[in-house]
mmCIF file with all atom_site columns, C-alpha atoms in Angstrom:
data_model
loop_
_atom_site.group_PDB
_atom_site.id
_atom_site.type_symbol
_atom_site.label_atom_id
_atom_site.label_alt_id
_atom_site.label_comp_id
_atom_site.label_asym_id
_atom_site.label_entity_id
_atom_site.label_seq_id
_atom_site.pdbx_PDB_ins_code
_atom_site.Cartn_x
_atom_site.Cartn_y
_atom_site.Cartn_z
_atom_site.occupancy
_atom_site.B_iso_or_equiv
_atom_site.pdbx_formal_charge
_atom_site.auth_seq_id
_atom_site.auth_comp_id
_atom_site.auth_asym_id
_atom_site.auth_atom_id
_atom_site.pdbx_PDB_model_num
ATOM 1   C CA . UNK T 1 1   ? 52.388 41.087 -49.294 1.00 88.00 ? 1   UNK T CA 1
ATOM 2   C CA . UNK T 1 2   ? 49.122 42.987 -50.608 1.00 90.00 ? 2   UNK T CA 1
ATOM 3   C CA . UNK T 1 3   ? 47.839 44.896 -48.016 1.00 90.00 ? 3   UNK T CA 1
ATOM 4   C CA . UNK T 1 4   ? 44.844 46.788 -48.138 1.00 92.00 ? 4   UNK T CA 1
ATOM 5   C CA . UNK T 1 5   ? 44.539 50.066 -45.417 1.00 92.00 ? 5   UNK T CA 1
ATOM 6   C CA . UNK T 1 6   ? 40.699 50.553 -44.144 1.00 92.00 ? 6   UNK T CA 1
ATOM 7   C CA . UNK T 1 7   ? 40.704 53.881 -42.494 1.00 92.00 ? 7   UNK T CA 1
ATOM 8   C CA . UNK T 1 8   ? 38.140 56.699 -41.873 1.00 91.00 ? 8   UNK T CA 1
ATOM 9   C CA . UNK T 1 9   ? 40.451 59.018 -41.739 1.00 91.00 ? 9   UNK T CA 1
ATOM 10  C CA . UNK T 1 10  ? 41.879 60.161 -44.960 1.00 90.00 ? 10  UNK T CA 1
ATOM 11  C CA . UNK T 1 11  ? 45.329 61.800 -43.802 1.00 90.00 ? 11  UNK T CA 1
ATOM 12  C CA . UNK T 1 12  ? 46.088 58.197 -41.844 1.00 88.00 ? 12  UNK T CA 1
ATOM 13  C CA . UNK T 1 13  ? 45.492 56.011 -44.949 1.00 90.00 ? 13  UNK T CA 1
ATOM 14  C CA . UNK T 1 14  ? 47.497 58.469 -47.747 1.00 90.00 ? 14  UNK T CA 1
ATOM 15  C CA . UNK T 1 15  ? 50.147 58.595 -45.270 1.00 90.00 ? 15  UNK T CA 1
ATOM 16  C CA . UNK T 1 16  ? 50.334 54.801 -44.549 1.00 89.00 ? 16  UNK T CA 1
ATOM 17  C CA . UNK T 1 17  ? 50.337 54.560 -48.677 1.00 89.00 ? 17  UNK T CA 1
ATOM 18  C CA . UNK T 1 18  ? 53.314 57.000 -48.735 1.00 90.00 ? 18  UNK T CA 1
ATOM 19  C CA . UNK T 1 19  ? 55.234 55.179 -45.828 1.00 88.00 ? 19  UNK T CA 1
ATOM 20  C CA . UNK T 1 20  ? 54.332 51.885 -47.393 1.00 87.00 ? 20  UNK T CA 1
ATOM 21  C CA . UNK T 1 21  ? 56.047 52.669 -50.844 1.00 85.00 ? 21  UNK T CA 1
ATOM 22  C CA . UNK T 1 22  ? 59.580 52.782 -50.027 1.00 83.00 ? 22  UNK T CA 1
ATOM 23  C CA . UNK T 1 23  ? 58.763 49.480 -47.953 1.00 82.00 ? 23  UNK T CA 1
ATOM 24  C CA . UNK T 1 24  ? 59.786 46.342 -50.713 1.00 81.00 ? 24  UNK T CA 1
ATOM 25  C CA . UNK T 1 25  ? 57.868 43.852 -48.795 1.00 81.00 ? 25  UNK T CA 1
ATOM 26  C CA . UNK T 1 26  ? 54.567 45.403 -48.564 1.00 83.00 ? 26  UNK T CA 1
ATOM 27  C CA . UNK T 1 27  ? 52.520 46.463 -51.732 1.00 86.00 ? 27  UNK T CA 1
ATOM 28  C CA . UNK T 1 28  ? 49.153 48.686 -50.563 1.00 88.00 ? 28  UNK T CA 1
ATOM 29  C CA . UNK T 1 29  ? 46.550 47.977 -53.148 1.00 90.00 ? 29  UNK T CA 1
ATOM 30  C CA . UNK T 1 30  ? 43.952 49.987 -51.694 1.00 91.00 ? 30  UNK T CA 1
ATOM 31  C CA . UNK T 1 31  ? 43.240 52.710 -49.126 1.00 93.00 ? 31  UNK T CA 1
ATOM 32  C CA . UNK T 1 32  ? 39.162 52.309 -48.289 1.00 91.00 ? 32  UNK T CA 1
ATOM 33  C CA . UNK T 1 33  ? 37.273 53.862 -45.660 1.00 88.00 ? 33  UNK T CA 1
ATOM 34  C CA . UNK T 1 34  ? 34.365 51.876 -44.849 1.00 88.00 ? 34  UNK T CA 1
ATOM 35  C CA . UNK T 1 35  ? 33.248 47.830 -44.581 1.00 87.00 ? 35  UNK T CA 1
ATOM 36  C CA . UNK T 1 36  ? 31.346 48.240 -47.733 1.00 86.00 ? 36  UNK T CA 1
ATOM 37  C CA . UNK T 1 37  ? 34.083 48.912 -49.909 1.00 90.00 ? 37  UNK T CA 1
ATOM 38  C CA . UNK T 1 38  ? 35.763 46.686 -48.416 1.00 90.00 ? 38  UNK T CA 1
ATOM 39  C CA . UNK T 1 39  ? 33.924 43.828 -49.397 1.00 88.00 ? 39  UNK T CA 1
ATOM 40  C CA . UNK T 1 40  ? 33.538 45.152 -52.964 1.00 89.00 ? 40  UNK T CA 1
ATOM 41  C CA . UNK T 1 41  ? 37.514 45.566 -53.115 1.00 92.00 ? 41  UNK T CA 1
ATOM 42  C CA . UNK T 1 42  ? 38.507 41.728 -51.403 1.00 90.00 ? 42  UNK T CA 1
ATOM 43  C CA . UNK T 1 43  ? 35.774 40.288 -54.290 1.00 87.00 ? 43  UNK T CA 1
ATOM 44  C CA . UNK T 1 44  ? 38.399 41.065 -57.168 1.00 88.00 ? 44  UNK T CA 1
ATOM 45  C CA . UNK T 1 45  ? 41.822 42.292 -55.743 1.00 89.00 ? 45  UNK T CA 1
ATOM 46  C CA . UNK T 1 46  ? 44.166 39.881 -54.377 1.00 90.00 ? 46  UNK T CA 1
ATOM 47  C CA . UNK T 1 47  ? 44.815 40.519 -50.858 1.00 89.00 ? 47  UNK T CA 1
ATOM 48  C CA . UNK T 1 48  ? 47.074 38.911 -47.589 1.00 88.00 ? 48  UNK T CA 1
ATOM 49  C CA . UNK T 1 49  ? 46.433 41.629 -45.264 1.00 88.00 ? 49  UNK T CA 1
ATOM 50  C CA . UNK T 1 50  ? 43.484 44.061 -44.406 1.00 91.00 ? 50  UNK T CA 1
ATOM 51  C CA . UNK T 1 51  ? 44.814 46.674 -41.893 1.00 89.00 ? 51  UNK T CA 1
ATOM 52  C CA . UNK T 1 52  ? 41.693 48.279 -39.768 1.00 90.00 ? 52  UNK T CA 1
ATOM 53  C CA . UNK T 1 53  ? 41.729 51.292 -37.914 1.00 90.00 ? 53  UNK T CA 1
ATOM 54  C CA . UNK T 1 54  ? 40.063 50.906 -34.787 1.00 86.00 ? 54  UNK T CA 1
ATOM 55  C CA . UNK T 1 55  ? 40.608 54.088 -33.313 1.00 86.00 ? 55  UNK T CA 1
ATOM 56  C CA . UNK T 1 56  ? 37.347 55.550 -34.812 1.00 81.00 ? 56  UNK T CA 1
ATOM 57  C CA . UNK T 1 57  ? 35.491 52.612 -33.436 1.00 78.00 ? 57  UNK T CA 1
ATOM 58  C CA . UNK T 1 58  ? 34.142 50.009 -35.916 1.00 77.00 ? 58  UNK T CA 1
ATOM 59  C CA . UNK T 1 59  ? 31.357 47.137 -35.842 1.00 74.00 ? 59  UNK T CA 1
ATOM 60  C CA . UNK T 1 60  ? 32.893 44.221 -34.839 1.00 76.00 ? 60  UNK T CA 1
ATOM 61  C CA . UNK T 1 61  ? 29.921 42.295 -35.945 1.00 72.00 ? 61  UNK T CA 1
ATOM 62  C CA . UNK T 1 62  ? 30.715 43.526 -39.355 1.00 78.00 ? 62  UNK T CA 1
ATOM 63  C CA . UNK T 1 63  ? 34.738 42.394 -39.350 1.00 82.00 ? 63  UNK T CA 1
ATOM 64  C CA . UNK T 1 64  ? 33.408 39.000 -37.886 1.00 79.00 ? 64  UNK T CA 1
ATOM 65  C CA . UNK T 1 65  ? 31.451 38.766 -41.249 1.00 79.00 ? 65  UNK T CA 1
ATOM 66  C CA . UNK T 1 66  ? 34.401 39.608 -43.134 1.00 84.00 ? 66  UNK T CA 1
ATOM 67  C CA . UNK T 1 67  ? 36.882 37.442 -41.418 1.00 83.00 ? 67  UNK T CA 1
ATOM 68  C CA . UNK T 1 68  ? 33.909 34.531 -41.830 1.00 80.00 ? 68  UNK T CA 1
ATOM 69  C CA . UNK T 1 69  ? 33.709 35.293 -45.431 1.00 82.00 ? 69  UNK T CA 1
ATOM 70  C CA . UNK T 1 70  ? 37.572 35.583 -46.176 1.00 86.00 ? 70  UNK T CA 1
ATOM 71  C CA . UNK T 1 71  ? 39.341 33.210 -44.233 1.00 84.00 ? 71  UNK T CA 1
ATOM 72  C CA . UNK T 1 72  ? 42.415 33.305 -46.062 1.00 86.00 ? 72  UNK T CA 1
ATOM 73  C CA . UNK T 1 73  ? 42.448 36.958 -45.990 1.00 88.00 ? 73  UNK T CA 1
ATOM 74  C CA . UNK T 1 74  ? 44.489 38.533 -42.242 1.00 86.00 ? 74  UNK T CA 1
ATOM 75  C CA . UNK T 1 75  ? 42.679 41.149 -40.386 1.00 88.00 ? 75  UNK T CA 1
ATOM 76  C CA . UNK T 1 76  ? 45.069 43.295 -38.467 1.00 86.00 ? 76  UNK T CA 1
ATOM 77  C CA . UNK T 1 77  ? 43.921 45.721 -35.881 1.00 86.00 ? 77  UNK T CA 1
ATOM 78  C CA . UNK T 1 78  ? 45.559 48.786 -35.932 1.00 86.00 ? 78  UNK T CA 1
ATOM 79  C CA . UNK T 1 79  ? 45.884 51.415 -33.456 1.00 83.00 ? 79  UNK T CA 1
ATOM 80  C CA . UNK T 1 80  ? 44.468 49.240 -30.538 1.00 78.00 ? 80  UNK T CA 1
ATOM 81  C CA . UNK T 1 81  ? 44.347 50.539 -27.016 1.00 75.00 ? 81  UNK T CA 1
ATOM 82  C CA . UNK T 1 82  ? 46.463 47.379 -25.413 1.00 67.00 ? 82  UNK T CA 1
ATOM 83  C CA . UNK T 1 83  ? 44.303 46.166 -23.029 1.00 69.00 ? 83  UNK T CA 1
ATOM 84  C CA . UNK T 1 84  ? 43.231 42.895 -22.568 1.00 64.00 ? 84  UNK T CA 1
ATOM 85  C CA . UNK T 1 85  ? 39.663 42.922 -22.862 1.00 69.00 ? 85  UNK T CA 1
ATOM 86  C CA . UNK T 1 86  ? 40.288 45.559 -26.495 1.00 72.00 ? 86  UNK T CA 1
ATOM 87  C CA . UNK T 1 87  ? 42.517 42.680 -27.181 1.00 73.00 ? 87  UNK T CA 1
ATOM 88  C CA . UNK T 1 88  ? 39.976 39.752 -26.520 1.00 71.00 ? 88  UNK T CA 1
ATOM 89  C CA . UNK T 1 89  ? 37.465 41.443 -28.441 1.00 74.00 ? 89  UNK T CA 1
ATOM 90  C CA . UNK T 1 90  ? 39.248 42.082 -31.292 1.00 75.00 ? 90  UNK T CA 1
ATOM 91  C CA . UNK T 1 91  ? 40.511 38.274 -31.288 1.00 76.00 ? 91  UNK T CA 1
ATOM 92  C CA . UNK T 1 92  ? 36.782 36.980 -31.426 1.00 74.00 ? 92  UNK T CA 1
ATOM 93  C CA . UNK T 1 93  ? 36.008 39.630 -33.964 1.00 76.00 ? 93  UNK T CA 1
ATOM 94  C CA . UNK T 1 94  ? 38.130 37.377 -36.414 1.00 79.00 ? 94  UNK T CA 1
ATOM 95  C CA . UNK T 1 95  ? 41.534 39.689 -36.187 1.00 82.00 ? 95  UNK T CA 1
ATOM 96  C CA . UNK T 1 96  ? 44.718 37.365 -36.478 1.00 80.00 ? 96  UNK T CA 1
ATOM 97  C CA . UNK T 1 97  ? 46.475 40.812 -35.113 1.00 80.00 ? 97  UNK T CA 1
ATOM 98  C CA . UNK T 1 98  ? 47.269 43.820 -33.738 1.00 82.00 ? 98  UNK T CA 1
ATOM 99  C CA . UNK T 1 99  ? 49.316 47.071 -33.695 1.00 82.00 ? 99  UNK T CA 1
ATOM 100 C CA . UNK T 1 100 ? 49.392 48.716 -30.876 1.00 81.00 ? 100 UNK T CA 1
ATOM 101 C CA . UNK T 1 101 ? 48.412 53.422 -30.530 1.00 81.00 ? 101 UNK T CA 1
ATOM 102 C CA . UNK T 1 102 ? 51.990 53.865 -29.999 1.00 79.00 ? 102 UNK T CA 1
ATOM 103 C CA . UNK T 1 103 ? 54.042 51.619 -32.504 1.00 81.00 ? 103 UNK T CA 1
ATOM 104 C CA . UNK T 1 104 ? 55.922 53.036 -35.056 1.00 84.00 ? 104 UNK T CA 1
ATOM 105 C CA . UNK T 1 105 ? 56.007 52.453 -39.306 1.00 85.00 ? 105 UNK T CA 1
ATOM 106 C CA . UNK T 1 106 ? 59.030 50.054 -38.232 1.00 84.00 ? 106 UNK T CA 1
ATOM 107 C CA . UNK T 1 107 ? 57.262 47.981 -35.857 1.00 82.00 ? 107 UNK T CA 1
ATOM 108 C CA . UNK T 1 108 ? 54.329 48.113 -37.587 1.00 83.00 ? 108 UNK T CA 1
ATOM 109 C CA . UNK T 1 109 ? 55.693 46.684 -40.787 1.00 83.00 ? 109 UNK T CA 1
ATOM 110 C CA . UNK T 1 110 ? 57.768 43.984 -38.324 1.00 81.00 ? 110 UNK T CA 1
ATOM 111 C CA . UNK T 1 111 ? 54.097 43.073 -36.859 1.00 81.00 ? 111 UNK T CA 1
ATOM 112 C CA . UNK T 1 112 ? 52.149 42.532 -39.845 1.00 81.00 ? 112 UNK T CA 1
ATOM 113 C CA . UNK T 1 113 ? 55.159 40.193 -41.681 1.00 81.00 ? 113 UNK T CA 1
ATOM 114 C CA . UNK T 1 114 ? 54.796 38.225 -37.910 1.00 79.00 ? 114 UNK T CA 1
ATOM 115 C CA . UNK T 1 115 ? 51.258 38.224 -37.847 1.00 80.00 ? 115 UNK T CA 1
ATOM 116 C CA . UNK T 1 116 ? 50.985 36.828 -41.450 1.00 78.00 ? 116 UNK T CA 1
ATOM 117 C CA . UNK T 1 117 ? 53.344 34.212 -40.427 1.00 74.00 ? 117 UNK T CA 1
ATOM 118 C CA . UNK T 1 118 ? 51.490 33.350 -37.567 1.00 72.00 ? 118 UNK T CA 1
ATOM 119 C CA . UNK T 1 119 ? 53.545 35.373 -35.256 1.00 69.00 ? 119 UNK T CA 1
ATOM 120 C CA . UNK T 1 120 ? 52.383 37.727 -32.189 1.00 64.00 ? 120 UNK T CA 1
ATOM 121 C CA . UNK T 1 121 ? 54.026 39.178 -29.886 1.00 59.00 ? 121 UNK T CA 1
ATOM 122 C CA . UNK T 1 122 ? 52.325 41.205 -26.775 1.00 56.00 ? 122 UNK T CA 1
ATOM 123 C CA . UNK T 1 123 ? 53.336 42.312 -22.896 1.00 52.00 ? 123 UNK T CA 1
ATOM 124 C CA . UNK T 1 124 ? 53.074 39.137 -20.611 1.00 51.00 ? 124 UNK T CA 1
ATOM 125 C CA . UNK T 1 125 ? 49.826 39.974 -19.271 1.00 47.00 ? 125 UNK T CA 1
ATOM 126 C CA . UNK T 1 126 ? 48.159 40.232 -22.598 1.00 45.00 ? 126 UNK T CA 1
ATOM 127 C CA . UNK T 1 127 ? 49.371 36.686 -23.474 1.00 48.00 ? 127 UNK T CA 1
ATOM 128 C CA . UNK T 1 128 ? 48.207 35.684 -19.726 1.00 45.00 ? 128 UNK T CA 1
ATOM 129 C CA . UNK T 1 129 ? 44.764 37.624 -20.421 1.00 47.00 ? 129 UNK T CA 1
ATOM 130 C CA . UNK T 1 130 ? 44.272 35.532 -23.668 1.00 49.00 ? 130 UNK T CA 1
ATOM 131 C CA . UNK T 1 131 ? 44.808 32.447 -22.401 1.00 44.00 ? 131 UNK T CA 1
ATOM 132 C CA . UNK T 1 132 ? 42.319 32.976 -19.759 1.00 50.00 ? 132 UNK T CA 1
ATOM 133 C CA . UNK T 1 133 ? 39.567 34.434 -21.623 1.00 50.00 ? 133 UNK T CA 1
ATOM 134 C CA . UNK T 1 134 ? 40.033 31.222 -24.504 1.00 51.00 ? 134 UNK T CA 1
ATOM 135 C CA . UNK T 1 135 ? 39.177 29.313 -21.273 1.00 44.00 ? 135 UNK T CA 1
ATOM 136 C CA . UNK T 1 136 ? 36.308 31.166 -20.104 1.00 49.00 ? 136 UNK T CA 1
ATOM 137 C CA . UNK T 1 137 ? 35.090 31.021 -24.135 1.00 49.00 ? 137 UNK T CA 1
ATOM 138 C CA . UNK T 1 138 ? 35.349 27.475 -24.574 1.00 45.00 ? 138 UNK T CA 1
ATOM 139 C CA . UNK T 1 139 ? 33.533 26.745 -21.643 1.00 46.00 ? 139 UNK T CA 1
ATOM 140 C CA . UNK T 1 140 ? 31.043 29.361 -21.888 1.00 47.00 ? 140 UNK T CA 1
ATOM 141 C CA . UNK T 1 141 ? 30.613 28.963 -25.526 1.00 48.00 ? 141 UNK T CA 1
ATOM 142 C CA . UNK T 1 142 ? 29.941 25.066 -25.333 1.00 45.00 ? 142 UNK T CA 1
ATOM 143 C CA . UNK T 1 143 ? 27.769 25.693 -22.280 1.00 46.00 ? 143 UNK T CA 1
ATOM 144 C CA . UNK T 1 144 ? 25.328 28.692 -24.166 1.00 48.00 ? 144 UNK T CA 1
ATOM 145 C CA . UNK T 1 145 ? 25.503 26.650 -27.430 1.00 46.00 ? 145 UNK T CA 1
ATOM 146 C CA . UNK T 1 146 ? 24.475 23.191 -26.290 1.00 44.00 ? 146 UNK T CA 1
ATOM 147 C CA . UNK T 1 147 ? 21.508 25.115 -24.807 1.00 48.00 ? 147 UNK T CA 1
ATOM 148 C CA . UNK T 1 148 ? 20.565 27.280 -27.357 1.00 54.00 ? 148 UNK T CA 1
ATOM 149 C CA . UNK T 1 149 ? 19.834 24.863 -30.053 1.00 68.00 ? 149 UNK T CA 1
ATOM 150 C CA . UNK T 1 150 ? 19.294 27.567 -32.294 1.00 75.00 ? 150 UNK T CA 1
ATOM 151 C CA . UNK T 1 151 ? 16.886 27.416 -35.644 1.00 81.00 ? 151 UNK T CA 1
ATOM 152 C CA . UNK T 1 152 ? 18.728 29.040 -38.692 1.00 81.00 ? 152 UNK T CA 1
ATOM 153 C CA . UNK T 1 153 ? 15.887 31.848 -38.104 1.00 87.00 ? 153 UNK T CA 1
ATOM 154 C CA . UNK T 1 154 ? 16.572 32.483 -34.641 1.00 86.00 ? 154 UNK T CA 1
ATOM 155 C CA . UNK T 1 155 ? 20.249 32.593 -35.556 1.00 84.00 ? 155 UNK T CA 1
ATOM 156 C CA . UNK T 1 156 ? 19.417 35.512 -37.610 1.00 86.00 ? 156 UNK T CA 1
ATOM 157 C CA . UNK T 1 157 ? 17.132 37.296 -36.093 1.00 89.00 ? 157 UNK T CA 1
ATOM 158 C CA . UNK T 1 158 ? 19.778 37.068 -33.005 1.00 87.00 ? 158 UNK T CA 1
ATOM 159 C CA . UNK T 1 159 ? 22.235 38.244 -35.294 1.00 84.00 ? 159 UNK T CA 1
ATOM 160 C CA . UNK T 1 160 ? 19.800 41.493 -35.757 1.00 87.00 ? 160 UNK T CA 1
ATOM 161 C CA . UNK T 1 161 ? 19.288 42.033 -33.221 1.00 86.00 ? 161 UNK T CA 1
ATOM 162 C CA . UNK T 1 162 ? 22.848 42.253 -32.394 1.00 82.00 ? 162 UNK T CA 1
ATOM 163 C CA . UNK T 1 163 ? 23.170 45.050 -34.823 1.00 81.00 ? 163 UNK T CA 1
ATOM 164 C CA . UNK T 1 164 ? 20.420 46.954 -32.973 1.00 82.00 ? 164 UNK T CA 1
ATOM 165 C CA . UNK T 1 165 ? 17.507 46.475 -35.522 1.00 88.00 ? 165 UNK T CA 1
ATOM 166 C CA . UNK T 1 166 ? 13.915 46.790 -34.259 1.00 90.00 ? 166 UNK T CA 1
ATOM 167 C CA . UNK T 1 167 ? 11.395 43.942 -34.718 1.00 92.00 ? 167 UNK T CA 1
ATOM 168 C CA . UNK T 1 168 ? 9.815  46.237 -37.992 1.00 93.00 ? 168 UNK T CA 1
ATOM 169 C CA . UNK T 1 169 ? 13.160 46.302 -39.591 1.00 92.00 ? 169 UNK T CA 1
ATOM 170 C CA . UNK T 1 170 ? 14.313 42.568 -38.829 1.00 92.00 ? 170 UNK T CA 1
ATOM 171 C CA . UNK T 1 171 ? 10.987 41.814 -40.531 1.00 92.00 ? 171 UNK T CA 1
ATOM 172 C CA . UNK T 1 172 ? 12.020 43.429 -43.338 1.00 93.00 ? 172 UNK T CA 1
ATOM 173 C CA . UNK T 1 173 ? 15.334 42.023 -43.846 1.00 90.00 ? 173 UNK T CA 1
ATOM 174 C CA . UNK T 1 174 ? 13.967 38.623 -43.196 1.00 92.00 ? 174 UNK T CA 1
ATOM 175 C CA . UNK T 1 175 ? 10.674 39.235 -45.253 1.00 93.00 ? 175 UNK T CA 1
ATOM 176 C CA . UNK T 1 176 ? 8.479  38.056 -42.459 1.00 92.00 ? 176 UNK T CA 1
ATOM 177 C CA . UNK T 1 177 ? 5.674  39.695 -40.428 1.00 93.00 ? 177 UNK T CA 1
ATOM 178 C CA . UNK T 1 178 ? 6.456  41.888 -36.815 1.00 92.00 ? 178 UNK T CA 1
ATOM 179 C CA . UNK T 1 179 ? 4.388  39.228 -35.550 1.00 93.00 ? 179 UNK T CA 1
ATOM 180 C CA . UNK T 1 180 ? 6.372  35.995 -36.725 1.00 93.00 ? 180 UNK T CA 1
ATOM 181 C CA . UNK T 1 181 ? 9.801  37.978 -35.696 1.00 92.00 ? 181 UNK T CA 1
ATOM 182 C CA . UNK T 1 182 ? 8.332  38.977 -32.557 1.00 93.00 ? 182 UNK T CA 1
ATOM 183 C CA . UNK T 1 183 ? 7.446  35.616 -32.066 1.00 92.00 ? 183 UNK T CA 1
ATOM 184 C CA . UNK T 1 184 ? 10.843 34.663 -33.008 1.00 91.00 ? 184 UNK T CA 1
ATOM 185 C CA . UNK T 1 185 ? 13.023 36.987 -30.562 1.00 91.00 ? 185 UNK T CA 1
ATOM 186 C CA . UNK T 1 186 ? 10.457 36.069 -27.634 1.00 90.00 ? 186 UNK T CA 1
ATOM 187 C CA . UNK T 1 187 ? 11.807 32.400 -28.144 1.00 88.00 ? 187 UNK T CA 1
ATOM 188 C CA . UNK T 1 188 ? 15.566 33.452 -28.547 1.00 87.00 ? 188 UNK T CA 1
ATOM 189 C CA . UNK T 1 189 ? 15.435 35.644 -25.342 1.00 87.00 ? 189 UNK T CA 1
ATOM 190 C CA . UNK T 1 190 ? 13.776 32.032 -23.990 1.00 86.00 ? 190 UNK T CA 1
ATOM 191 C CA . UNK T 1 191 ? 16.629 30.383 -25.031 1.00 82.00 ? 191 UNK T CA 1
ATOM 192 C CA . UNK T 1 192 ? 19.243 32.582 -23.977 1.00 80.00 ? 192 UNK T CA 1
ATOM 193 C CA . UNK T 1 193 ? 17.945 33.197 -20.393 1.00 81.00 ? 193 UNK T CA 1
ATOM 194 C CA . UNK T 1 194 ? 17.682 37.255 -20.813 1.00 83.00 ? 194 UNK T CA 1
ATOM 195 C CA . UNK T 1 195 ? 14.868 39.226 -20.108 1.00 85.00 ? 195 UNK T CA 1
ATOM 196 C CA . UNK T 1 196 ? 15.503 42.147 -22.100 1.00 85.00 ? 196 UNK T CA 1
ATOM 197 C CA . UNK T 1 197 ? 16.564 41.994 -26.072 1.00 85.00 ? 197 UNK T CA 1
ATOM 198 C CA . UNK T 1 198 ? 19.135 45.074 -25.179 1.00 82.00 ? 198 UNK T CA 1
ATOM 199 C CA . UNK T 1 199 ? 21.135 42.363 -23.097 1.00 80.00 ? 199 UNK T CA 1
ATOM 200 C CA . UNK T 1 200 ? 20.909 39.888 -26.379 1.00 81.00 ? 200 UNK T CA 1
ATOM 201 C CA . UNK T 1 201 ? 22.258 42.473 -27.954 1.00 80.00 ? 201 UNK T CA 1
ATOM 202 C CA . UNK T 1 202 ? 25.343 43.280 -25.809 1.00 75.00 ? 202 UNK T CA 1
ATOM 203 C CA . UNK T 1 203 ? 25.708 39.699 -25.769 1.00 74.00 ? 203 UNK T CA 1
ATOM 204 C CA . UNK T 1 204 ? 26.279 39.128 -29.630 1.00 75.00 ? 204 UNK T CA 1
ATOM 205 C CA . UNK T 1 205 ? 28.188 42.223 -29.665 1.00 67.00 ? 205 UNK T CA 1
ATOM 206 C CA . UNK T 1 206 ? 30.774 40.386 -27.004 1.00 63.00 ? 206 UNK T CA 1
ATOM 207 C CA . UNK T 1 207 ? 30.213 36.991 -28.709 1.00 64.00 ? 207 UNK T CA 1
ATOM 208 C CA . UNK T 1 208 ? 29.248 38.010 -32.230 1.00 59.00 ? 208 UNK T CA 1
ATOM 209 C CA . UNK T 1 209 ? 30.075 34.354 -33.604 1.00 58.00 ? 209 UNK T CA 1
ATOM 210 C CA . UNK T 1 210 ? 26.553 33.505 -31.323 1.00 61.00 ? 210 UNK T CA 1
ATOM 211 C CA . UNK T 1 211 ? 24.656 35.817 -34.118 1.00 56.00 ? 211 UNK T CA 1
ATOM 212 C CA . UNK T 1 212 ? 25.743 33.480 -37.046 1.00 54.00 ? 212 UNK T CA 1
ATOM 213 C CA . UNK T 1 213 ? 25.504 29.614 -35.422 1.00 47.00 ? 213 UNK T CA 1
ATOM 214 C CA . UNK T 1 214 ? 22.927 28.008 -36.442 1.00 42.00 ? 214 UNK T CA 1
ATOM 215 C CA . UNK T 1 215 ? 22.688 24.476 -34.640 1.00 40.00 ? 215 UNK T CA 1
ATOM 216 C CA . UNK T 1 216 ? 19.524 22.381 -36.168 1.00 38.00 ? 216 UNK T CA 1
ATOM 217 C CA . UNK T 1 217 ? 19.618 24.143 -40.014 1.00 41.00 ? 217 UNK T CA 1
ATOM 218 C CA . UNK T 1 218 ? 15.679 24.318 -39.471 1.00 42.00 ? 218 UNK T CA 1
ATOM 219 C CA . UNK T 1 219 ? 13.821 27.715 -40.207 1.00 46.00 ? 219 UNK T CA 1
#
């Protein structure tokens, strides 16, 4: 499999490389260290596998995007504090996987040829914790969506302002006046039942697929 390693830290990814080569199922065609090269690296490489550090923190927004964009392509978390809500997020961030702080090269090279097949294995109350919180999302998702009834604007500007942009610089990525976006995030906060745009915020952060649904297609 072609595995690409996306790491911050540059000691982690050369020694992953290193490990890696003596490993006949697992070619590493790149070791990156942020999203952006990333995307530039998936657009002409061939890859299965993109194994993410989390352990430096990353924007799960941002993997969302690339797990929206590459479908075919498996995002593995690695280094993930096992606990259920880490795990959840991760899941809804578009990862098919994870590695857990404390595996070693072996089990990590077991995971990701499981993963790829569509394989994972975690402690009982992980698997117990998922099936609960796909419960809790497909009720909670069907409920918050059949309310929104979201424009394809207010979709985006939600998305915004799930990555933290003020109403100046939405309006700038969008083109449009502080007025028209202000006018936009009054209605979203409307729709969503929040007072406050930090809590739309957290909320896309938890639920970052709510920052790119877009229910009517009307601007």
């Amino acid at each position: 499999m072609n595995v690409i390693v996306l790491t911050p830290v540059r000691l982690l990814g050369d020694g992953l490389n290193a490990c890696f080569s003596s490993r006949s199922a697992v070619c590493v065609v790149a070791v990156l260290s942020d999203l952006a090269s990333l995307r530039e690296t998936l657009g002409r490489l061939p890859t299965d596998v993109v194994l993410v550090d989390v352990t430096q923190g990353i924007d799960l927004f941002d993997v969302r995007a690339i797990a929206t964009e590459w479908p075919d392509v498996t995002l593995v978390a690695l280094g993930l504090n096992e606990q259920r809500q880490d795990v959840v997020r991760c899941g809804r961030a578009g990862f098919a996987g994870y590695v857990a702080r404390d595996a070693s090269i072996d089990v990590l090279c077991r995971s990701l040829c499981e993963i790829v097949d569509g394989r994972l294995s975690c402690p009982p109350q992980i698997s117990g914790g998922l099936l609960r919180a796909l419960f809790r999302k497909d009720t909670q998702t069907a409920e918050v969506e059949s309310d929104l009834a979201l424009t394809r604007r207010e979709s985006e500007v939600l998305g915004l302002l799930g990555r933290g942009l003020s109403n100046k610089e939405i309006g700038d990525e969008l083109c449009v006046s502080v007025a028209t976006v202000k006018h936009h995030v009054h209605h979203v906060l409307e729709k969503l039942k929040l007072p406050r745009r930090a809590q739309a915020m957290r909320l896309v952060r938890d639920s970052p697929w709510l920052g790119r649904t877009a229910v009517s297609g009307r601007k």
